[in-house]
């Protein structure tokens, strides 16, 4: 069978998928680009061509700069915490002890829960009137009165980060645990015989095996955290006083709440570009890590 026919058959087999991708992704993307150069409203008018005005207005807006700062802070802190907690959990679950299988199964539950359910649970925990967190802290005499953790700008973002970490650290732990299973036991045993302490064994023996998988987890979680929407929307809707508003929520508000389809489309493309830059940078970093490991 000739190579030309094999190539043609491969394209024919992929044709249905390509048609679906063009219909579901390609055309909406093209239409979003078109809208971003107009002053179109969501309802009532197709809009006039305004060039790059939407992009200029968005990039110079104080709302955009503040929201970008909040989103970046959320992504950096939550992902860093998830990586540390996930690795520690994986190291614990890699040890031999009674009930380890049950604990491994329980650890998956937060990650398996739908994000909306997770956000609702944490919203109940943070409730200023009957929340479990306020009850525990007052009984331990850490605070004197119940607080509105999601209603104060100083604590709302931190409360969201805790909820996001609880939801997503199991993913990092599972990836790290799978990598730990590949660490040869004779190497760790030899390091122990040579007198290496726990920290040195982790740094020089275990960490090289974890570097590649953890980099993949870092890529996935950073991109997801940077475009976060659902957990924040359910818990605070970007409040109070826009102190927890992410870029994705700003896109939603601009396009649907304020019904400015043109500027909403331009903001969505800006966010897409930022996420793409992150993805490309991380892909290069993953490739470099894999090359150095090889």
mmCIF file of C-alpha atoms in Angstrom:
data_model
loop_
_atom_site.group_PDB
_atom_site.id
_atom_site.type_symbol
_atom_site.label_atom_id
_atom_site.label_comp_id
_atom_site.label_asym_id
_atom_site.label_seq_id
_atom_site.Cartn_x
_atom_site.Cartn_y
_atom_site.Cartn_z
ATOM 1 C CA UNK A 1 0.000 0.000 0.000
ATOM 2 C CA UNK A 2 1.515 3.326 -1.074
ATOM 3 C CA UNK A 3 2.415 6.039 1.393
ATOM 4 C CA UNK A 4 0.190 8.537 -0.449
ATOM 5 C CA UNK A 5 -2.876 6.353 0.023
ATOM 6 C CA UNK A 6 -2.025 5.823 3.714
ATOM 7 C CA UNK A 7 -1.773 9.574 4.215
ATOM 8 C CA UNK A 8 -5.036 10.188 2.362
ATOM 9 C CA UNK A 9 -6.833 7.553 4.407
ATOM 10 C CA UNK A 10 -5.498 9.044 7.627
ATOM 11 C CA UNK A 11 -6.867 12.477 6.660
ATOM 12 C CA UNK A 12 -10.210 10.940 5.695
ATOM 13 C CA UNK A 13 -10.449 9.213 9.066
ATOM 14 C CA UNK A 14 -9.667 12.495 10.847
ATOM 15 C CA UNK A 15 -12.077 14.518 8.709
ATOM 16 C CA UNK A 16 -15.131 14.159 10.998
ATOM 17 C CA UNK A 17 -13.079 15.295 13.983
ATOM 18 C CA UNK A 18 -11.648 18.232 12.034
ATOM 19 C CA UNK A 19 -15.134 19.314 10.953
ATOM 20 C CA UNK A 20 -16.357 19.204 14.572
ATOM 21 C CA UNK A 21 -13.325 21.159 15.785
ATOM 22 C CA UNK A 22 -13.819 23.846 13.138
ATOM 23 C CA UNK A 23 -17.529 24.118 13.986
ATOM 24 C CA UNK A 24 -17.118 24.093 17.765
ATOM 25 C CA UNK A 25 -13.803 25.918 18.190
ATOM 26 C CA UNK A 26 -12.703 27.486 14.916
ATOM 27 C CA UNK A 27 -15.761 29.489 13.934
ATOM 28 C CA UNK A 28 -16.516 30.853 17.446
ATOM 29 C CA UNK A 29 -12.871 31.916 17.729
ATOM 30 C CA UNK A 30 -12.972 33.709 14.381
ATOM 31 C CA UNK A 31 -16.234 35.414 15.326
ATOM 32 C CA UNK A 32 -14.768 36.472 18.694
ATOM 33 C CA UNK A 33 -11.816 38.063 16.900
ATOM 34 C CA UNK A 34 -14.249 39.907 14.619
ATOM 35 C CA UNK A 35 -16.333 41.125 17.562
ATOM 36 C CA UNK A 36 -13.260 42.368 19.406
ATOM 37 C CA UNK A 37 -12.731 45.075 16.761
ATOM 38 C CA UNK A 38 -16.290 46.417 17.081
ATOM 39 C CA UNK A 39 -18.397 48.213 19.682
ATOM 40 C CA UNK A 40 -21.103 45.556 19.392
ATOM 41 C CA UNK A 41 -23.613 45.109 22.193
ATOM 42 C CA UNK A 42 -24.771 41.697 23.317
ATOM 43 C CA UNK A 43 -28.344 42.539 22.304
ATOM 44 C CA UNK A 44 -29.631 45.024 19.761
ATOM 45 C CA UNK A 45 -26.761 46.079 17.513
ATOM 46 C CA UNK A 46 -24.041 44.448 15.439
ATOM 47 C CA UNK A 47 -21.671 47.298 16.234
ATOM 48 C CA UNK A 48 -19.282 49.474 14.253
ATOM 49 C CA UNK A 49 -15.612 48.886 13.545
ATOM 50 C CA UNK A 50 -13.451 50.577 16.217
ATOM 51 C CA UNK A 51 -10.042 49.090 15.461
ATOM 52 C CA UNK A 52 -7.874 48.420 18.498
ATOM 53 C CA UNK A 53 -9.816 50.757 20.794
ATOM 54 C CA UNK A 54 -11.250 47.872 22.823
ATOM 55 C CA UNK A 55 -7.789 46.419 23.417
ATOM 56 C CA UNK A 56 -6.307 49.804 24.298
ATOM 57 C CA UNK A 57 -9.114 50.634 26.702
ATOM 58 C CA UNK A 58 -8.883 47.259 28.402
ATOM 59 C CA UNK A 59 -5.101 47.196 28.761
ATOM 60 C CA UNK A 60 -5.035 50.726 30.191
ATOM 61 C CA UNK A 61 -8.015 50.168 32.494
ATOM 62 C CA UNK A 62 -7.440 50.155 36.243
ATOM 63 C CA UNK A 63 -9.978 47.336 36.499
ATOM 64 C CA UNK A 64 -7.861 45.153 34.239
ATOM 65 C CA UNK A 65 -4.588 45.837 36.061
ATOM 66 C CA UNK A 66 -6.154 45.210 39.460
ATOM 67 C CA UNK A 67 -7.890 42.052 38.288
ATOM 68 C CA UNK A 68 -4.682 40.784 36.673
ATOM 69 C CA UNK A 69 -2.852 41.314 39.975
ATOM 70 C CA UNK A 70 -5.553 39.445 41.915
ATOM 71 C CA UNK A 71 -5.569 36.576 39.413
ATOM 72 C CA UNK A 72 -1.776 36.296 39.414
ATOM 73 C CA UNK A 73 -1.643 36.340 43.209
ATOM 74 C CA UNK A 74 -4.361 33.683 43.409
ATOM 75 C CA UNK A 75 -2.587 31.463 40.874
ATOM 76 C CA UNK A 76 0.895 31.801 42.398
ATOM 77 C CA UNK A 77 -0.110 31.223 46.021
ATOM 78 C CA UNK A 78 -2.642 28.453 45.402
ATOM 79 C CA UNK A 79 -0.410 26.510 43.003
ATOM 80 C CA UNK A 80 2.638 26.848 45.257
ATOM 81 C CA UNK A 81 0.639 25.596 48.246
ATOM 82 C CA UNK A 82 -0.841 22.734 46.225
ATOM 83 C CA UNK A 83 2.596 21.623 45.033
ATOM 84 C CA UNK A 84 4.060 21.584 48.550
ATOM 85 C CA UNK A 85 1.052 19.911 50.197
ATOM 86 C CA UNK A 86 0.695 17.456 47.311
ATOM 87 C CA UNK A 87 4.334 16.320 47.507
ATOM 88 C CA UNK A 88 4.168 15.973 51.300
ATOM 89 C CA UNK A 89 0.969 13.935 51.008
ATOM 90 C CA UNK A 90 2.561 11.717 48.344
ATOM 91 C CA UNK A 91 5.629 11.104 50.522
ATOM 92 C CA UNK A 92 3.354 10.135 53.406
ATOM 93 C CA UNK A 93 1.179 7.827 51.322
ATOM 94 C CA UNK A 94 4.269 6.185 49.836
ATOM 95 C CA UNK A 95 5.154 4.792 53.272
ATOM 96 C CA UNK A 96 4.003 1.409 54.540
ATOM 97 C CA UNK A 97 1.360 1.700 57.277
ATOM 98 C CA UNK A 98 -1.982 0.200 58.192
ATOM 99 C CA UNK A 99 -4.909 1.761 56.367
ATOM 100 C CA UNK A 100 -2.792 3.303 53.601
ATOM 101 C CA UNK A 101 -5.112 2.087 50.829
ATOM 102 C CA UNK A 102 -8.145 3.625 52.545
ATOM 103 C CA UNK A 103 -6.342 6.924 53.041
ATOM 104 C CA UNK A 104 -5.315 6.974 49.383
ATOM 105 C CA UNK A 105 -8.941 6.526 48.367
ATOM 106 C CA UNK A 106 -10.148 9.261 50.726
ATOM 107 C CA UNK A 107 -7.542 11.677 49.387
ATOM 108 C CA UNK A 108 -9.085 11.498 45.918
ATOM 109 C CA UNK A 109 -12.514 12.649 47.161
ATOM 110 C CA UNK A 110 -11.854 16.435 47.195
ATOM 111 C CA UNK A 111 -10.524 16.303 43.639
ATOM 112 C CA UNK A 112 -13.390 14.051 42.503
ATOM 113 C CA UNK A 113 -16.030 16.450 43.825
ATOM 114 C CA UNK A 114 -17.473 18.875 41.260
ATOM 115 C CA UNK A 115 -16.064 22.350 41.779
ATOM 116 C CA UNK A 116 -19.517 23.809 42.409
ATOM 117 C CA UNK A 117 -20.131 21.284 45.196
ATOM 118 C CA UNK A 118 -16.704 22.001 46.688
ATOM 119 C CA UNK A 119 -17.333 25.756 46.573
ATOM 120 C CA UNK A 120 -20.746 25.365 48.198
ATOM 121 C CA UNK A 121 -19.272 23.251 51.008
ATOM 122 C CA UNK A 122 -16.600 25.829 51.746
ATOM 123 C CA UNK A 123 -19.137 28.630 51.579
ATOM 124 C CA UNK A 124 -21.056 26.850 54.350
ATOM 125 C CA UNK A 125 -17.850 26.369 56.343
ATOM 126 C CA UNK A 126 -17.096 30.096 56.091
ATOM 127 C CA UNK A 127 -20.686 31.157 56.872
ATOM 128 C CA UNK A 128 -20.595 34.127 59.302
ATOM 129 C CA UNK A 129 -23.599 32.902 61.317
ATOM 130 C CA UNK A 130 -23.308 29.112 61.607
ATOM 131 C CA UNK A 131 -20.069 28.209 59.825
ATOM 132 C CA UNK A 132 -17.900 25.409 61.185
ATOM 133 C CA UNK A 133 -14.731 27.517 60.958
ATOM 134 C CA UNK A 134 -16.083 30.257 63.209
ATOM 135 C CA UNK A 135 -17.412 27.677 65.677
ATOM 136 C CA UNK A 136 -14.043 25.895 65.880
ATOM 137 C CA UNK A 137 -12.004 29.090 66.229
ATOM 138 C CA UNK A 138 -14.257 30.566 68.927
ATOM 139 C CA UNK A 139 -14.261 27.317 70.919
ATOM 140 C CA UNK A 140 -10.471 27.272 70.738
ATOM 141 C CA UNK A 141 -10.473 30.947 71.863
ATOM 142 C CA UNK A 142 -8.539 32.026 68.790
ATOM 143 C CA UNK A 143 -11.187 34.596 67.867
ATOM 144 C CA UNK A 144 -13.787 36.246 70.100
ATOM 145 C CA UNK A 145 -16.616 36.824 67.610
ATOM 146 C CA UNK A 146 -17.826 35.195 64.425
ATOM 147 C CA UNK A 147 -16.326 36.751 61.296
ATOM 148 C CA UNK A 148 -17.522 37.042 57.725
ATOM 149 C CA UNK A 149 -14.508 35.435 56.052
ATOM 150 C CA UNK A 150 -15.911 35.855 52.547
ATOM 151 C CA UNK A 151 -17.399 39.279 53.285
ATOM 152 C CA UNK A 152 -14.152 41.065 54.206
ATOM 153 C CA UNK A 153 -11.713 42.141 51.461
ATOM 154 C CA UNK A 154 -8.767 41.282 53.689
ATOM 155 C CA UNK A 155 -9.707 37.622 54.138
ATOM 156 C CA UNK A 156 -11.879 36.704 51.149
ATOM 157 C CA UNK A 157 -9.049 35.919 48.719
ATOM 158 C CA UNK A 158 -7.150 33.878 51.309
ATOM 159 C CA UNK A 159 -10.323 31.910 52.054
ATOM 160 C CA UNK A 160 -10.736 31.160 48.349
ATOM 161 C CA UNK A 161 -7.125 30.011 48.077
ATOM 162 C CA UNK A 162 -7.647 27.556 50.949
ATOM 163 C CA UNK A 163 -10.764 26.143 49.256
ATOM 164 C CA UNK A 164 -8.956 25.824 45.926
ATOM 165 C CA UNK A 165 -5.955 24.101 47.537
ATOM 166 C CA UNK A 166 -8.194 21.577 49.303
ATOM 167 C CA UNK A 167 -9.880 20.814 45.999
ATOM 168 C CA UNK A 168 -6.786 20.430 43.822
ATOM 169 C CA UNK A 169 -3.823 19.267 45.929
ATOM 170 C CA UNK A 170 -4.885 15.582 45.464
ATOM 171 C CA UNK A 171 -4.091 15.893 41.747
ATOM 172 C CA UNK A 172 -0.514 16.889 42.538
ATOM 173 C CA UNK A 173 -0.320 14.175 45.191
ATOM 174 C CA UNK A 174 -1.486 11.475 42.773
ATOM 175 C CA UNK A 175 1.036 12.533 40.116
ATOM 176 C CA UNK A 176 3.847 12.664 42.674
ATOM 177 C CA UNK A 177 2.808 9.337 44.187
ATOM 178 C CA UNK A 178 2.892 7.663 40.782
ATOM 179 C CA UNK A 179 6.396 9.051 40.231
ATOM 180 C CA UNK A 180 7.525 7.837 43.656
ATOM 181 C CA UNK A 181 6.570 4.292 42.695
ATOM 182 C CA UNK A 182 9.252 4.460 39.982
ATOM 183 C CA UNK A 183 12.077 5.351 42.385
ATOM 184 C CA UNK A 184 14.334 2.255 42.701
ATOM 185 C CA UNK A 185 14.346 1.072 46.302
ATOM 186 C CA UNK A 186 17.966 -0.069 46.096
ATOM 187 C CA UNK A 187 19.064 3.519 45.419
ATOM 188 C CA UNK A 188 17.223 4.882 48.449
ATOM 189 C CA UNK A 189 18.524 1.996 50.555
ATOM 190 C CA UNK A 190 22.085 2.722 49.414
ATOM 191 C CA UNK A 191 21.661 6.400 50.283
ATOM 192 C CA UNK A 192 20.430 5.402 53.733
ATOM 193 C CA UNK A 193 23.426 3.118 54.248
ATOM 194 C CA UNK A 194 25.758 5.949 53.189
ATOM 195 C CA UNK A 195 24.309 8.066 55.986
ATOM 196 C CA UNK A 196 22.167 10.468 53.954
ATOM 197 C CA UNK A 197 19.493 12.151 56.042
ATOM 198 C CA UNK A 198 15.819 12.481 55.038
ATOM 199 C CA UNK A 199 16.340 15.884 53.413
ATOM 200 C CA UNK A 200 19.383 14.816 51.404
ATOM 201 C CA UNK A 201 17.683 11.588 50.319
ATOM 202 C CA UNK A 202 14.736 13.607 49.069
ATOM 203 C CA UNK A 203 16.864 16.252 47.375
ATOM 204 C CA UNK A 204 19.449 14.080 45.645
ATOM 205 C CA UNK A 205 17.678 10.734 45.181
ATOM 206 C CA UNK A 206 13.917 11.244 45.046
ATOM 207 C CA UNK A 207 13.540 14.753 43.609
ATOM 208 C CA UNK A 208 15.184 13.954 40.225
ATOM 209 C CA UNK A 209 12.500 11.318 39.644
ATOM 210 C CA UNK A 210 9.765 13.783 40.654
ATOM 211 C CA UNK A 211 10.982 16.752 38.603
ATOM 212 C CA UNK A 212 9.362 15.810 35.285
ATOM 213 C CA UNK A 213 5.944 14.727 36.631
ATOM 214 C CA UNK A 214 5.804 17.696 39.005
ATOM 215 C CA UNK A 215 6.527 20.021 36.117
ATOM 216 C CA UNK A 216 3.512 18.595 34.285
ATOM 217 C CA UNK A 217 1.370 19.118 37.404
ATOM 218 C CA UNK A 218 2.698 22.660 37.685
ATOM 219 C CA UNK A 219 1.742 23.403 34.082
ATOM 220 C CA UNK A 220 -1.778 22.021 34.442
ATOM 221 C CA UNK A 221 -2.513 23.718 37.739
ATOM 222 C CA UNK A 222 -1.045 27.109 36.803
ATOM 223 C CA UNK A 223 -3.106 27.340 33.624
ATOM 224 C CA UNK A 224 -6.272 26.234 35.422
ATOM 225 C CA UNK A 225 -5.683 28.627 38.325
ATOM 226 C CA UNK A 226 -4.992 31.539 36.002
ATOM 227 C CA UNK A 227 -8.339 31.135 34.244
ATOM 228 C CA UNK A 228 -10.281 30.314 37.435
ATOM 229 C CA UNK A 229 -13.976 31.176 37.378
ATOM 230 C CA UNK A 230 -16.343 28.668 38.952
ATOM 231 C CA UNK A 231 -15.087 28.420 42.539
ATOM 232 C CA UNK A 232 -14.835 32.212 42.878
ATOM 233 C CA UNK A 233 -18.188 32.824 41.213
ATOM 234 C CA UNK A 234 -20.011 30.398 43.509
ATOM 235 C CA UNK A 235 -18.363 31.611 46.704
ATOM 236 C CA UNK A 236 -18.039 35.388 46.286
ATOM 237 C CA UNK A 237 -19.054 36.386 42.725
ATOM 238 C CA UNK A 238 -15.869 38.454 42.682
ATOM 239 C CA UNK A 239 -16.681 40.435 45.817
ATOM 240 C CA UNK A 240 -16.507 42.021 48.259
ATOM 241 C CA UNK A 241 -15.628 45.272 46.482
ATOM 242 C CA UNK A 242 -14.149 43.245 43.581
ATOM 243 C CA UNK A 243 -11.365 42.016 45.873
ATOM 244 C CA UNK A 244 -11.631 38.457 44.484
ATOM 245 C CA UNK A 245 -12.571 39.207 40.889
ATOM 246 C CA UNK A 246 -10.532 37.105 38.460
ATOM 247 C CA UNK A 247 -9.898 37.778 34.778
ATOM 248 C CA UNK A 248 -12.490 35.195 33.748
ATOM 249 C CA UNK A 249 -15.122 36.867 35.933
ATOM 250 C CA UNK A 250 -14.203 40.234 34.440
ATOM 251 C CA UNK A 251 -14.736 38.762 30.963
ATOM 252 C CA UNK A 252 -18.134 37.421 32.019
ATOM 253 C CA UNK A 253 -19.206 40.717 33.547
ATOM 254 C CA UNK A 254 -18.028 42.763 30.589
ATOM 255 C CA UNK A 255 -19.700 40.571 27.985
ATOM 256 C CA UNK A 256 -22.877 39.450 29.745
ATOM 257 C CA UNK A 257 -23.569 41.641 32.783
ATOM 258 C CA UNK A 258 -22.732 44.910 31.002
ATOM 259 C CA UNK A 259 -23.652 43.431 27.592
ATOM 260 C CA UNK A 260 -20.586 44.907 25.890
ATOM 261 C CA UNK A 261 -19.853 42.072 23.498
ATOM 262 C CA UNK A 262 -17.053 43.862 21.662
ATOM 263 C CA UNK A 263 -14.955 44.788 24.683
ATOM 264 C CA UNK A 264 -15.776 41.435 26.302
ATOM 265 C CA UNK A 265 -14.449 39.635 23.229
ATOM 266 C CA UNK A 266 -11.237 41.661 23.265
ATOM 267 C CA UNK A 267 -10.726 40.912 26.955
ATOM 268 C CA UNK A 268 -11.362 37.204 26.354
ATOM 269 C CA UNK A 269 -8.697 37.187 23.632
ATOM 270 C CA UNK A 270 -6.246 38.981 25.917
ATOM 271 C CA UNK A 271 -6.790 36.327 28.592
ATOM 272 C CA UNK A 272 -6.411 33.607 25.956
ATOM 273 C CA UNK A 273 -3.123 35.143 24.820
ATOM 274 C CA UNK A 274 -1.819 35.301 28.397
ATOM 275 C CA UNK A 275 -2.725 31.653 29.003
ATOM 276 C CA UNK A 276 -1.113 30.676 25.689
ATOM 277 C CA UNK A 277 2.112 32.450 26.651
ATOM 278 C CA UNK A 278 2.084 30.579 29.963
ATOM 279 C CA UNK A 279 1.471 27.269 28.195
ATOM 280 C CA UNK A 280 4.282 27.829 25.684
ATOM 281 C CA UNK A 281 6.716 28.902 28.410
ATOM 282 C CA UNK A 282 5.863 25.893 30.533
ATOM 283 C CA UNK A 283 6.087 23.557 27.535
ATOM 284 C CA UNK A 284 9.621 24.794 26.892
ATOM 285 C CA UNK A 285 10.431 24.322 30.575
ATOM 286 C CA UNK A 286 9.027 20.776 30.551
ATOM 287 C CA UNK A 287 11.074 19.958 27.448
ATOM 288 C CA UNK A 288 14.197 21.352 29.077
ATOM 289 C CA UNK A 289 13.523 19.375 32.266
ATOM 290 C CA UNK A 290 12.946 16.172 30.322
ATOM 291 C CA UNK A 291 16.118 16.732 28.319
ATOM 292 C CA UNK A 292 18.241 17.300 31.406
ATOM 293 C CA UNK A 293 16.731 14.227 33.085
ATOM 294 C CA UNK A 294 17.555 12.090 30.070
#
